[in-house]
PDB file of C-alpha atoms and ligand atoms in Angstrom:
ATOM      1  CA  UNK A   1       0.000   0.000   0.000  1.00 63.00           C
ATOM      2  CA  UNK A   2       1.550   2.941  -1.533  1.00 62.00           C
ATOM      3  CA  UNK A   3      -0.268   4.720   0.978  1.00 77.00           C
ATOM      4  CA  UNK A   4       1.446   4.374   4.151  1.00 92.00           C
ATOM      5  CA  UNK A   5       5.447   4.812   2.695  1.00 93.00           C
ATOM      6  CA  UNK A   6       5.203   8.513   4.215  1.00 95.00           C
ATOM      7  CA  UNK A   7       4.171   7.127   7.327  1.00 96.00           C
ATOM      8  CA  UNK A   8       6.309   3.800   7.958  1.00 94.00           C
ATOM      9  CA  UNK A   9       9.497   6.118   6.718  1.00 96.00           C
ATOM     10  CA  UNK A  10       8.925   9.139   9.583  1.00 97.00           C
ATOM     11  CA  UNK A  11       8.163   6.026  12.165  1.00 97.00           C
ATOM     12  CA  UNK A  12      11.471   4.535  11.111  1.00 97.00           C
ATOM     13  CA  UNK A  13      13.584   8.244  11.260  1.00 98.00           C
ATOM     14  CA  UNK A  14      11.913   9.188  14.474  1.00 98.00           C
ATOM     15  CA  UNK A  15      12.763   5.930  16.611  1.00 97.00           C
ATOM     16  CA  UNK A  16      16.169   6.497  14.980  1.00 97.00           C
ATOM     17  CA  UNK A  17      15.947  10.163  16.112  1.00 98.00           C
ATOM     18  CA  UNK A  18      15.048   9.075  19.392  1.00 97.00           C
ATOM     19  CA  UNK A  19      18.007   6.692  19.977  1.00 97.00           C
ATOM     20  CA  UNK A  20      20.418   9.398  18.116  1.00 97.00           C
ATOM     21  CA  UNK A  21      18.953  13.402  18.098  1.00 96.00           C
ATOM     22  CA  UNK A  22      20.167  14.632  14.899  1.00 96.00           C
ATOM     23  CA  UNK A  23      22.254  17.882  15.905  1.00 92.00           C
ATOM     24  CA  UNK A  24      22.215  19.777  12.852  1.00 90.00           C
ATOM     25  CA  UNK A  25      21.525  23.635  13.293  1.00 88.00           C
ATOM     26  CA  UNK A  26      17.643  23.700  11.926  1.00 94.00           C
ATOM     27  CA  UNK A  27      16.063  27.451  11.886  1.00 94.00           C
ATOM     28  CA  UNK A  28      13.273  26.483  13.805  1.00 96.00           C
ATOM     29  CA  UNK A  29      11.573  23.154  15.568  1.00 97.00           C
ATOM     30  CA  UNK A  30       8.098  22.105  15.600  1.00 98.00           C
ATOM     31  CA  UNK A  31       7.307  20.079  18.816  1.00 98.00           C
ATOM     32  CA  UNK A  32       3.970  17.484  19.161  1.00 98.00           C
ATOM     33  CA  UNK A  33       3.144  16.817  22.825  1.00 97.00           C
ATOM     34  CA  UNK A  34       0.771  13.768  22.699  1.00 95.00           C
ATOM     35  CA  UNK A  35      -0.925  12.907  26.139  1.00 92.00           C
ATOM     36  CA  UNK A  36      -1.736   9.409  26.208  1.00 84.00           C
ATOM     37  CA  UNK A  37      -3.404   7.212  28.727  1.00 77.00           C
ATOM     38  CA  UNK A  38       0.006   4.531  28.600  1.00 79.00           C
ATOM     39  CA  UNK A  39       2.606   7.022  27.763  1.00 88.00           C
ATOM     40  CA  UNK A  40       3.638  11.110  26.884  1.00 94.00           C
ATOM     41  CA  UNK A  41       5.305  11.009  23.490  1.00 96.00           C
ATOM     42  CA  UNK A  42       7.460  14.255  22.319  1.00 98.00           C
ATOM     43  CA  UNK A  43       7.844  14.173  19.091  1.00 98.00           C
ATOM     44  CA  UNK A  44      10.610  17.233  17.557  1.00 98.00           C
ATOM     45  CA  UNK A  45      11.331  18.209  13.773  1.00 98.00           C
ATOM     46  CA  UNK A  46      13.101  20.376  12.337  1.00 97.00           C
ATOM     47  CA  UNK A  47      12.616  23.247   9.291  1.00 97.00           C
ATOM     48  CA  UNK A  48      12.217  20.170   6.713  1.00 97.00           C
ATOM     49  CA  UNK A  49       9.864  18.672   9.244  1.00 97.00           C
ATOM     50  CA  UNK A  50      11.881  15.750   9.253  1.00 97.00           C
ATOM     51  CA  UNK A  51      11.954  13.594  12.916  1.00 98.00           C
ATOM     52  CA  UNK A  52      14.916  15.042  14.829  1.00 98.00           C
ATOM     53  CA  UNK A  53      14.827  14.030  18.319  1.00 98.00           C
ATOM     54  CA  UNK A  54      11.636  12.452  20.904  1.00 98.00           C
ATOM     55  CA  UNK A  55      11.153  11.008  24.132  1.00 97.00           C
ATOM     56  CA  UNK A  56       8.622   9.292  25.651  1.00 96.00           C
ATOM     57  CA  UNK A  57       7.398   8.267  29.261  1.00 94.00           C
ATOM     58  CA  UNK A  58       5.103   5.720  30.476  1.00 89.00           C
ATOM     59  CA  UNK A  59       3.122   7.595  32.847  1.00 87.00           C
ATOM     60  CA  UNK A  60      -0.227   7.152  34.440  1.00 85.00           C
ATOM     61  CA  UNK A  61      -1.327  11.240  34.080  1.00 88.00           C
ATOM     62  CA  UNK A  62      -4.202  10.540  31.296  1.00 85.00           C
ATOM     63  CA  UNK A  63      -7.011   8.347  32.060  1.00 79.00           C
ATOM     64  CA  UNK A  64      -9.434   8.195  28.836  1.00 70.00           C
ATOM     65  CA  UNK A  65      -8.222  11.251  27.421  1.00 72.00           C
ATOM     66  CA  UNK A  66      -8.964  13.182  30.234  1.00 80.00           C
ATOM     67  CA  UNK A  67      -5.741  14.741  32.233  1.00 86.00           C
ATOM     68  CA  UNK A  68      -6.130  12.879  35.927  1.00 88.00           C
ATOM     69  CA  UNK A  69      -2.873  14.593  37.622  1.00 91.00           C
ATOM     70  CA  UNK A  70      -2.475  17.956  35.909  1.00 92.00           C
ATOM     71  CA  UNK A  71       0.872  18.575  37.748  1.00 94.00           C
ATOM     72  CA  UNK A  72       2.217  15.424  37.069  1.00 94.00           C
ATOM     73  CA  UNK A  73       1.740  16.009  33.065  1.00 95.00           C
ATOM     74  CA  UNK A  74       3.297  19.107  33.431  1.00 96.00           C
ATOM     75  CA  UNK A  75       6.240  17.631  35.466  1.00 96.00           C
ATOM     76  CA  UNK A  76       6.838  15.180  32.652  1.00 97.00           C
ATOM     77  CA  UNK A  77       6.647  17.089  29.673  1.00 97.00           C
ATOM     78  CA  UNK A  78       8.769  19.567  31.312  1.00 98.00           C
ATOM     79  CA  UNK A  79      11.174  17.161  31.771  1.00 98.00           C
ATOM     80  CA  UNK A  80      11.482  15.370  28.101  1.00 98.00           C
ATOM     81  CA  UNK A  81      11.352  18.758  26.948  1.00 98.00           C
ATOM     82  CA  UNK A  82      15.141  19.235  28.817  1.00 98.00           C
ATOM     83  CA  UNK A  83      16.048  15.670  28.355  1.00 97.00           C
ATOM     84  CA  UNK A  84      15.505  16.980  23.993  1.00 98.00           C
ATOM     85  CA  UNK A  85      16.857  20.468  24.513  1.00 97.00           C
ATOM     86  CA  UNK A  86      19.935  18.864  26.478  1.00 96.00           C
ATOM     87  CA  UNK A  87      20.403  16.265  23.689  1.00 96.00           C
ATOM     88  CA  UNK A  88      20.162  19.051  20.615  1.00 96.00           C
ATOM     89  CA  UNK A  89      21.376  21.831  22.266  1.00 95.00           C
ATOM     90  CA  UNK A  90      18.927  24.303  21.437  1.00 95.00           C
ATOM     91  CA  UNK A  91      15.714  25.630  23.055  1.00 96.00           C
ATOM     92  CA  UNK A  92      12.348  24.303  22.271  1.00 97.00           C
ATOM     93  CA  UNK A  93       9.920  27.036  21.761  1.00 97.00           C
ATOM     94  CA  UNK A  94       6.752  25.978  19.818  1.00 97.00           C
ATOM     95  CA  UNK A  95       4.454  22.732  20.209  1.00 98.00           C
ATOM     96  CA  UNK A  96       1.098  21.912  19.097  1.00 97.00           C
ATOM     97  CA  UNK A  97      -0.938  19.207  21.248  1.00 96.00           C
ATOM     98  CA  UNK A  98      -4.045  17.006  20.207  1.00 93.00           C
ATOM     99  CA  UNK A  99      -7.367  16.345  22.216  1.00 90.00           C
ATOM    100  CA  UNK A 100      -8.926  13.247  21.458  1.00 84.00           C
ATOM    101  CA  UNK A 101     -12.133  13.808  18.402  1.00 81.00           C
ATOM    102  CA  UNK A 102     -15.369  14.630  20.424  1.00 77.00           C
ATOM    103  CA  UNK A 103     -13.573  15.973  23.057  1.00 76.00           C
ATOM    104  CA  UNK A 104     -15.226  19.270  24.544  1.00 71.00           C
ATOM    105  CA  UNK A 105     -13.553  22.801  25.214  1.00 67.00           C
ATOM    106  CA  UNK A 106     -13.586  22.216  29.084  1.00 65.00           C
ATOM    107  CA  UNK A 107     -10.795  19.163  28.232  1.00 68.00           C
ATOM    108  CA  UNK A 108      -9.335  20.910  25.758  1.00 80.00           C
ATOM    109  CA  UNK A 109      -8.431  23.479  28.536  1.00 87.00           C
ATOM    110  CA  UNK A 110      -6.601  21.286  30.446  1.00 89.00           C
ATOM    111  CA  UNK A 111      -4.260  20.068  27.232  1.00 92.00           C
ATOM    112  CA  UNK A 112      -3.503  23.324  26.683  1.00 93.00           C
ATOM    113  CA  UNK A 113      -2.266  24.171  30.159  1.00 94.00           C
ATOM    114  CA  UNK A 114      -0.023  21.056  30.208  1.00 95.00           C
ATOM    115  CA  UNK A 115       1.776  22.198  27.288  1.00 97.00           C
ATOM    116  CA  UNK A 116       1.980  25.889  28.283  1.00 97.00           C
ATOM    117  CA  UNK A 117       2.721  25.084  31.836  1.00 97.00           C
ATOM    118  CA  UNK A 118       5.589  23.095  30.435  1.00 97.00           C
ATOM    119  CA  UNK A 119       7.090  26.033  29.296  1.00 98.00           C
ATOM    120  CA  UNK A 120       6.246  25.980  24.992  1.00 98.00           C
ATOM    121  CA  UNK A 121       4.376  28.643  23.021  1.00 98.00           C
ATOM    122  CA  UNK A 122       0.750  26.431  21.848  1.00 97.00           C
ATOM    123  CA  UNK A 123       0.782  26.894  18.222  1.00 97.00           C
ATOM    124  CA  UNK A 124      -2.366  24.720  17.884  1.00 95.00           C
ATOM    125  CA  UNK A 125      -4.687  22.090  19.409  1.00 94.00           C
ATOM    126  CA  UNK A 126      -6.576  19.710  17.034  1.00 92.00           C
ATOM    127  CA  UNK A 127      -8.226  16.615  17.370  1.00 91.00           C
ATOM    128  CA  UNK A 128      -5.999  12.773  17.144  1.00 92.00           C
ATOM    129  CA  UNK A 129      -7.278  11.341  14.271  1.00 93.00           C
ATOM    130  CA  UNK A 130      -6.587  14.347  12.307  1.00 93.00           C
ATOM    131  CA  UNK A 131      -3.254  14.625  13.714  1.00 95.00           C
ATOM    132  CA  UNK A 132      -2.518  10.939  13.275  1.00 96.00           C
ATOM    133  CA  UNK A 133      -3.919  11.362   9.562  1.00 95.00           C
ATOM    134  CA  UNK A 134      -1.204  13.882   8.525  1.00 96.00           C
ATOM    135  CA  UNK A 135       0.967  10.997   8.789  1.00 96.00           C
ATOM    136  CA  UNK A 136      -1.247   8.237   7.601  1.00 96.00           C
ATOM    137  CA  UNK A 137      -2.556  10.368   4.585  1.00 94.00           C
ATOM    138  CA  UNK A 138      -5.638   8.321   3.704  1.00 95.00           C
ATOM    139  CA  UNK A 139      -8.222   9.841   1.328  1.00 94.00           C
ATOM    140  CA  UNK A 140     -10.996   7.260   2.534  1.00 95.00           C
ATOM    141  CA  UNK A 141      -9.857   5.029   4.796  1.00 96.00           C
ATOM    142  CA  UNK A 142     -10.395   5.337   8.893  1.00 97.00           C
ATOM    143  CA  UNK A 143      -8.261   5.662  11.340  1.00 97.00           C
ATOM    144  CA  UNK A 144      -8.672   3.022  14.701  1.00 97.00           C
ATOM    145  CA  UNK A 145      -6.962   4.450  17.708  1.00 95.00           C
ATOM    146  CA  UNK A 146      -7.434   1.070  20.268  1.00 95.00           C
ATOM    147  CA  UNK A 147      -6.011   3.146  23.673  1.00 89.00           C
ATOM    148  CA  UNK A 148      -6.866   1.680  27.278  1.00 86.00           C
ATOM    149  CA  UNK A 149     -10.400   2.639  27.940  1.00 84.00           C
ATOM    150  CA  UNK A 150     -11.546   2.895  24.653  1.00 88.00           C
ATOM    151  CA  UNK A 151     -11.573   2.441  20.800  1.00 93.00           C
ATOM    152  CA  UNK A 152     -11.697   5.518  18.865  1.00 93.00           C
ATOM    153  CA  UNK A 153     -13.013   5.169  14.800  1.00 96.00           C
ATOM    154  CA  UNK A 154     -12.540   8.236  12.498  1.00 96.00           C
ATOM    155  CA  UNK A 155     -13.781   7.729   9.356  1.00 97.00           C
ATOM    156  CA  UNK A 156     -11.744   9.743   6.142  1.00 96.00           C
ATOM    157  CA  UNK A 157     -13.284  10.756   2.601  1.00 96.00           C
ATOM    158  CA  UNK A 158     -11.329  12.962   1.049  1.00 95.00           C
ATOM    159  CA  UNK A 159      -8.612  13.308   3.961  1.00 93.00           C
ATOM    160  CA  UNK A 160     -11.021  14.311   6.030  1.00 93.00           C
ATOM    161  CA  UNK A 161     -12.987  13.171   9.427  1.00 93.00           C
ATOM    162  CA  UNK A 162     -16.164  13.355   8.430  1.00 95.00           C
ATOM    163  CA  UNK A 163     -17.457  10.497  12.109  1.00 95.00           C
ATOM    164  CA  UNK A 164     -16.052   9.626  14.711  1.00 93.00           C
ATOM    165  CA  UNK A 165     -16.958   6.960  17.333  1.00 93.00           C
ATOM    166  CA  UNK A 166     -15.784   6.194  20.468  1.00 90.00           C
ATOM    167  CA  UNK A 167     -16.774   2.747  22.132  1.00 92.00           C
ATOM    168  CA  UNK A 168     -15.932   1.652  25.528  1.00 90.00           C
ATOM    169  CA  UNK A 169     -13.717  -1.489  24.737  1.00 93.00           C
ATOM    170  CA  UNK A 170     -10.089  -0.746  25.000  1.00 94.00           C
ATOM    171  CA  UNK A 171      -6.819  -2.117  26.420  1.00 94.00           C
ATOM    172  CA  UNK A 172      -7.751  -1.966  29.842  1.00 93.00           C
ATOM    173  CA  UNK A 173     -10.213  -5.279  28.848  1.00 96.00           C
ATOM    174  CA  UNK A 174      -7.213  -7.162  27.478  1.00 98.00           C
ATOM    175  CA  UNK A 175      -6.007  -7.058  30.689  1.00 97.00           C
ATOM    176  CA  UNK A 176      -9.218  -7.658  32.618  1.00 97.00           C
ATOM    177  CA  UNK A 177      -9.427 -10.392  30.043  1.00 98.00           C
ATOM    178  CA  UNK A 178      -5.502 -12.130  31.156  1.00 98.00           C
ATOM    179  CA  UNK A 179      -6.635 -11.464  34.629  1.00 98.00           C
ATOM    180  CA  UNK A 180      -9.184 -13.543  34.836  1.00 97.00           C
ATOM    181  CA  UNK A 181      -7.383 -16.615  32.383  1.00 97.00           C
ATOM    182  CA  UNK A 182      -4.460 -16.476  34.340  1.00 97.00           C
ATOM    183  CA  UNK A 183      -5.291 -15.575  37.880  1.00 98.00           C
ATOM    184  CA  UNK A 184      -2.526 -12.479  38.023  1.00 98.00           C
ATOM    185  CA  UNK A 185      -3.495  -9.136  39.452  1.00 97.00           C
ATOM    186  CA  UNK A 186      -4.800  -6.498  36.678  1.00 96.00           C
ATOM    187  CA  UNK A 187      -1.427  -4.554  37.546  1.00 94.00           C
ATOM    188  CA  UNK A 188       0.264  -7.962  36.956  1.00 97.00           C
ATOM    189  CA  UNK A 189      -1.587  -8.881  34.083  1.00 98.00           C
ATOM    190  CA  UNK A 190      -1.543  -4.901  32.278  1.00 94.00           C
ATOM    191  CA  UNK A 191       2.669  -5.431  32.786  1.00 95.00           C
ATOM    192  CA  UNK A 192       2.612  -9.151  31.246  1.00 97.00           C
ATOM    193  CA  UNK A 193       0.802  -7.791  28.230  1.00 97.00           C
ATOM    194  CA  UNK A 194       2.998  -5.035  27.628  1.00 95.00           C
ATOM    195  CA  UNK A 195       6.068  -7.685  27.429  1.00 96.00           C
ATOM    196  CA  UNK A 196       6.384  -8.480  23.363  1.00 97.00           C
ATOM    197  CA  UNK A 197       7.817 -11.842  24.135  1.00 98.00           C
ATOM    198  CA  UNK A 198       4.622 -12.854  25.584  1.00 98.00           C
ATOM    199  CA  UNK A 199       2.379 -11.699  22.733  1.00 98.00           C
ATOM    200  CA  UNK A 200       2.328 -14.996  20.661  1.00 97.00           C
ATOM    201  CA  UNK A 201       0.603 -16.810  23.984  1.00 97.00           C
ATOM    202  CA  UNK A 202      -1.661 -14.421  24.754  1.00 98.00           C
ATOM    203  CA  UNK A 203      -3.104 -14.410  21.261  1.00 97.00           C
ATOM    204  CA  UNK A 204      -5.670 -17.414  21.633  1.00 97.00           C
ATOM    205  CA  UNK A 205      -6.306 -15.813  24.948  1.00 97.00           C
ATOM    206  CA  UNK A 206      -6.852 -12.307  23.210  1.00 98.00           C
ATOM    207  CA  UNK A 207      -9.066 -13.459  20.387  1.00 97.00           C
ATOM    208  CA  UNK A 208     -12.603 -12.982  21.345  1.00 97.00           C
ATOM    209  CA  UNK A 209     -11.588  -9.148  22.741  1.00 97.00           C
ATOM    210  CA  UNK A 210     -10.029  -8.395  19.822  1.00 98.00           C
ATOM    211  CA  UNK A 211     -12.879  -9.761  17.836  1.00 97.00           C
ATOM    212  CA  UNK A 212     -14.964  -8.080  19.853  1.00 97.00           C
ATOM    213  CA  UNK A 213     -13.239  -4.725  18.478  1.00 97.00           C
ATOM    214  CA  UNK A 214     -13.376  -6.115  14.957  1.00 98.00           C
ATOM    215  CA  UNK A 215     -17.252  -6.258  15.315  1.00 97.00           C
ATOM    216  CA  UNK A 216     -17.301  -2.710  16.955  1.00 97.00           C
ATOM    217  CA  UNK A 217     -14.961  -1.375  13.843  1.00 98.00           C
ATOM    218  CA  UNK A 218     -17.722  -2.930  11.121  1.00 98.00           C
ATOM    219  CA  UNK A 219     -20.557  -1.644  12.979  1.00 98.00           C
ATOM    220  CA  UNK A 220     -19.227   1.926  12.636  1.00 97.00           C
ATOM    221  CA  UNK A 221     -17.682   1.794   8.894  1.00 98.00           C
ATOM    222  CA  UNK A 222     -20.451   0.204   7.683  1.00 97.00           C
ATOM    223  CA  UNK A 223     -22.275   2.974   5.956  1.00 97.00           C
ATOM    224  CA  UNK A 224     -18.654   5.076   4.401  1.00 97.00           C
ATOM    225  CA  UNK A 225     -16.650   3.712   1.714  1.00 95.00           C
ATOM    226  CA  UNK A 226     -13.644   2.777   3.966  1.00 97.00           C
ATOM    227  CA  UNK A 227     -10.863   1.181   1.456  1.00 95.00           C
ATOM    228  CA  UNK A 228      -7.946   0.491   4.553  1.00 96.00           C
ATOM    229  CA  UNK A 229      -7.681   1.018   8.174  1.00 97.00           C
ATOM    230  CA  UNK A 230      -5.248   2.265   9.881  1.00 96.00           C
ATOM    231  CA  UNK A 231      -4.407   1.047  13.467  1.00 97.00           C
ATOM    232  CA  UNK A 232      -2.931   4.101  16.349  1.00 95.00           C
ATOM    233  CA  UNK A 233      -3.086   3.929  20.240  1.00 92.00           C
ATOM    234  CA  UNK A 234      -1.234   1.572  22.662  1.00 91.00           C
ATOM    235  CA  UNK A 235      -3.258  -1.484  22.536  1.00 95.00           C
ATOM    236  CA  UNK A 236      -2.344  -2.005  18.685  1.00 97.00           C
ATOM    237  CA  UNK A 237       1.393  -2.596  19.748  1.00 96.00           C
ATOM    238  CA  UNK A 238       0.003  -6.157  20.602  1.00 97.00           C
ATOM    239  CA  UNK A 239       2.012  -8.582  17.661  1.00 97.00           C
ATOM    240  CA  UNK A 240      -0.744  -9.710  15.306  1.00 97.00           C
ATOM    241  CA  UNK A 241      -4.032  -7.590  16.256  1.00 98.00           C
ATOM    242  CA  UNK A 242      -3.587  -6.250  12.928  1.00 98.00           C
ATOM    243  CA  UNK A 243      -4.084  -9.317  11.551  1.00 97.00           C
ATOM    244  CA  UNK A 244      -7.225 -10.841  12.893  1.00 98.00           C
ATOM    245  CA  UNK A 245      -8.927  -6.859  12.348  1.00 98.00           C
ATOM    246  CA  UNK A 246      -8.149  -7.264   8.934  1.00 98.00           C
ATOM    247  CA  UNK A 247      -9.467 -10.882   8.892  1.00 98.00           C
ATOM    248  CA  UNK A 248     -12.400 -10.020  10.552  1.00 98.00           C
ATOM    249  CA  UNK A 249     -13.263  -6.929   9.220  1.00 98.00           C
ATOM    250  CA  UNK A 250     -12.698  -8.025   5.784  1.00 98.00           C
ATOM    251  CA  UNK A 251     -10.836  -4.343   5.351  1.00 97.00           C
ATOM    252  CA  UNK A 252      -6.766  -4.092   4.627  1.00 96.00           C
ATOM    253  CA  UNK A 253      -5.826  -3.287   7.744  1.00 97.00           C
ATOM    254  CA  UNK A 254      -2.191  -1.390   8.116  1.00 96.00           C
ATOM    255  CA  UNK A 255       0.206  -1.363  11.325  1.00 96.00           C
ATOM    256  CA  UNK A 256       2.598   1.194  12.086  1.00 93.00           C
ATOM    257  CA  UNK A 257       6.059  -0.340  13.186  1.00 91.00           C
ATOM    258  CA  UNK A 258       4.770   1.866  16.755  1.00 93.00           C
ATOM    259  CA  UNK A 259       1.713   2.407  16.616  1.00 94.00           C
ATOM    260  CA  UNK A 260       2.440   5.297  19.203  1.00 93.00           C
ATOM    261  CA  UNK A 261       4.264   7.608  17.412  1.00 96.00           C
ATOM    262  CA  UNK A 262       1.353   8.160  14.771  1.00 96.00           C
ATOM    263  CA  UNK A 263      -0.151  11.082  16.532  1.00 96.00           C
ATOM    264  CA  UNK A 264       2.818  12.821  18.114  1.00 97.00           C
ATOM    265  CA  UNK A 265       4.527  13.070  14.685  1.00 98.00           C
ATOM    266  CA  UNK A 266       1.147  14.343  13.203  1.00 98.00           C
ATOM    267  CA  UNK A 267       0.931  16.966  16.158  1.00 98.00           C
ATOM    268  CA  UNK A 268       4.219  17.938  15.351  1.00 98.00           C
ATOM    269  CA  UNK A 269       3.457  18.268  11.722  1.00 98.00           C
ATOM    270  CA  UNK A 270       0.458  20.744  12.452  1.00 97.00           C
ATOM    271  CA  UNK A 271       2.832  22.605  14.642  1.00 96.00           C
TER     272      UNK A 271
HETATM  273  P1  LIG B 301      -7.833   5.921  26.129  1.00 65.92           P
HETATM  274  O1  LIG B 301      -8.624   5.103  25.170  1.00 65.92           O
HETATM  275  O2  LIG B 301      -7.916   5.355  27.513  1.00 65.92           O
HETATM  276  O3  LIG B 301      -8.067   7.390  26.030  1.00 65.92           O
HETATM  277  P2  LIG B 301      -5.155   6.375  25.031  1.00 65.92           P
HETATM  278  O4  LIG B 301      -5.472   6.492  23.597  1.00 65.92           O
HETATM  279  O5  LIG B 301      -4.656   7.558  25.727  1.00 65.92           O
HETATM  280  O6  LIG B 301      -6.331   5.696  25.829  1.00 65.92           O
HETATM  281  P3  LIG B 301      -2.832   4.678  24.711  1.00 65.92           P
HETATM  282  O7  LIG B 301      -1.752   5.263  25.522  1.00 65.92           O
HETATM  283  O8  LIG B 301      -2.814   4.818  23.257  1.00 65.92           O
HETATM  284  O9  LIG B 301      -4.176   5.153  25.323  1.00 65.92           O
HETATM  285  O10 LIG B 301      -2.955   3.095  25.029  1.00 65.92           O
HETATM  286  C1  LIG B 301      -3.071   2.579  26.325  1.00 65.92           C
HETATM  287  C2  LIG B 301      -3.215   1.060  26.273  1.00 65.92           C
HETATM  288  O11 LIG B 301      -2.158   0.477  25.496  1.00 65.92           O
HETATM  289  C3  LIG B 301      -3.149   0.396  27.638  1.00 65.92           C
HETATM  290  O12 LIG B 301      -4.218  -0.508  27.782  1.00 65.92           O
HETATM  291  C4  LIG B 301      -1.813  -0.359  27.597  1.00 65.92           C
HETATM  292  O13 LIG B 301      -1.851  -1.534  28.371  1.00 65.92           O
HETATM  293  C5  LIG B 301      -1.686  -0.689  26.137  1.00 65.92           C
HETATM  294  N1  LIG B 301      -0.309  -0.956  25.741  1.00 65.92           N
HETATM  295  C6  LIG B 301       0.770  -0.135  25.843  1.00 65.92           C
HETATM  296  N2  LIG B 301       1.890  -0.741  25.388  1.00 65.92           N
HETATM  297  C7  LIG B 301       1.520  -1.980  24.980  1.00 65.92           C
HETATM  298  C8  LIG B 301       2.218  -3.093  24.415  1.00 65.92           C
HETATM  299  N3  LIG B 301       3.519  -3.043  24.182  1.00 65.92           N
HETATM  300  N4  LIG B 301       1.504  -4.212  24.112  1.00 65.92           N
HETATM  301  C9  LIG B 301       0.178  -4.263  24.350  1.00 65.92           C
HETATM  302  N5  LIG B 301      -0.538  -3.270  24.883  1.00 65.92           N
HETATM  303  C10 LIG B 301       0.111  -2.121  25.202  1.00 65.92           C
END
């Protein structure tokens, strides 16, 4: 799919960028600041708007895209933006953040303050899926952010959201779900899932939930002419969930080599 090249390519340079900032004197940086539920991701490029440098922090200061500890985001964006300015040796001035689609002002608010309070100049707020779409670049396709509480579908004609859904099955359920099969605590059973090694077991285990989304993704495509899918959000970092979607949902159904760093880059790109 000739479609996703842009994507896989700035996924590729910005894990590289992570491990190894790119130095190079740029005239200016764009920074995306993307709040998520499992982790903050900082995503920095420079005047070609080409990945540069990022960080990223699993932190527990987002609960369904709503900002639980306010000073504890601000505390950790603050710090990954030094940990970035330390590494290129330059100042970061301007970020844009992203609230999830459906989101109202009051939450929006909140976003905003993180950023600011963090110490960058917002250039602009907008919503994921349109973030995460400035990477993906579908015309008509939709874009399936699986986070922890929830499963976010925004539907794309012509590059743009035209409905979004957001239905309560998310990541948190894959670990209710390996709770209960193999009698761990959910703290226990949310840190086994996260382990890559154990993905291949946990698959069989896995399959109903993740059919379960597959139904949930059909129900809400079913009246657009939705020619791929696109998966973003935490819980799609499970090996192989792109596989039984597709399957299920009879749609071509691409993975991002992270499926985490879809938004932040596209934050950064609206910057
Ligand atoms: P929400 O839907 O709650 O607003 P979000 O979009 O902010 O969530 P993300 O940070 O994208 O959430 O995803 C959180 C989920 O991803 C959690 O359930 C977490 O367990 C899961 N997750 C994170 N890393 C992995 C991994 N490597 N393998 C499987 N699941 C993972």
């Amino acid at each position: 799919h000739v479609t996703f090249e842009y994507c896989d390519q700035m996924v590729a340079d910005f894990e590289k960028a992570i491990k190894h900032p790119i130095r190079e004197k740029s005239s200016v940086y764009y920074t995306g600041v993307d709040l998520g539920t499992a982790c903050v991701v900082i995503a920095v490029l420079d005047e070609n708007r080409r990945p540069v440098a990022g960080a990223y922090r699993y932190a527990d200061v987002v609960r369904d895209g709503m900002v639980v500890d306010y000073i504890g985001a601000v505390q950790i964006v603050r710090e990954l933006k030094e940990e970035i300015e330390e590494k290129l040796g330059t100042e970061l001035i301007y970020a844009a953040g992203a609230i999830p689609p459906g989101t109202d002002l009051l939450d929006s608010g909140a976003v905003k303050n993180v950023i600011q309070g963090a110490g960058f100049e917002l250039t602009n707020l907008l919503d994921e899926s349109t973030a995460a779409n400035e990477v993906l670049k579908m015309k008509n396709g939709a874009v399936v952010d699986i986070g922890g509480g929830t499963t976010g579908i925004s539907v794309l004609k012509d590059g743009k959201v035209v409905y979004i859904a957001d239905e309560p099955t998310g990541g948190t359920h894959f670990s209710l779900v390996i709770s209960g099969a193999y009698g761990k605590s959910f703290e226990e059973a949310e840190l086994y899932k996260r382990e890559e090694k154990n993905h291949r077991e946990l698959m069989p285990v896995l399959q109903p939930v993740i059919e379960k989304v597959s139904s949930i993704i059909s129900q809400h495509i079913k009246d657009f002419d939705v020619q791929e899918l696109s998966l973003v959000g935490g819980t799609c970092c499970l090996t192989g969930i792109e596989d039984v979607i597709q399957k299920r949902t009879g749609v071509f159904t691409h993975k991002p080599k992270n499926p985490m760093f879809v938004t932040p880059l596209g934050i950064a790109l609206s910057c």
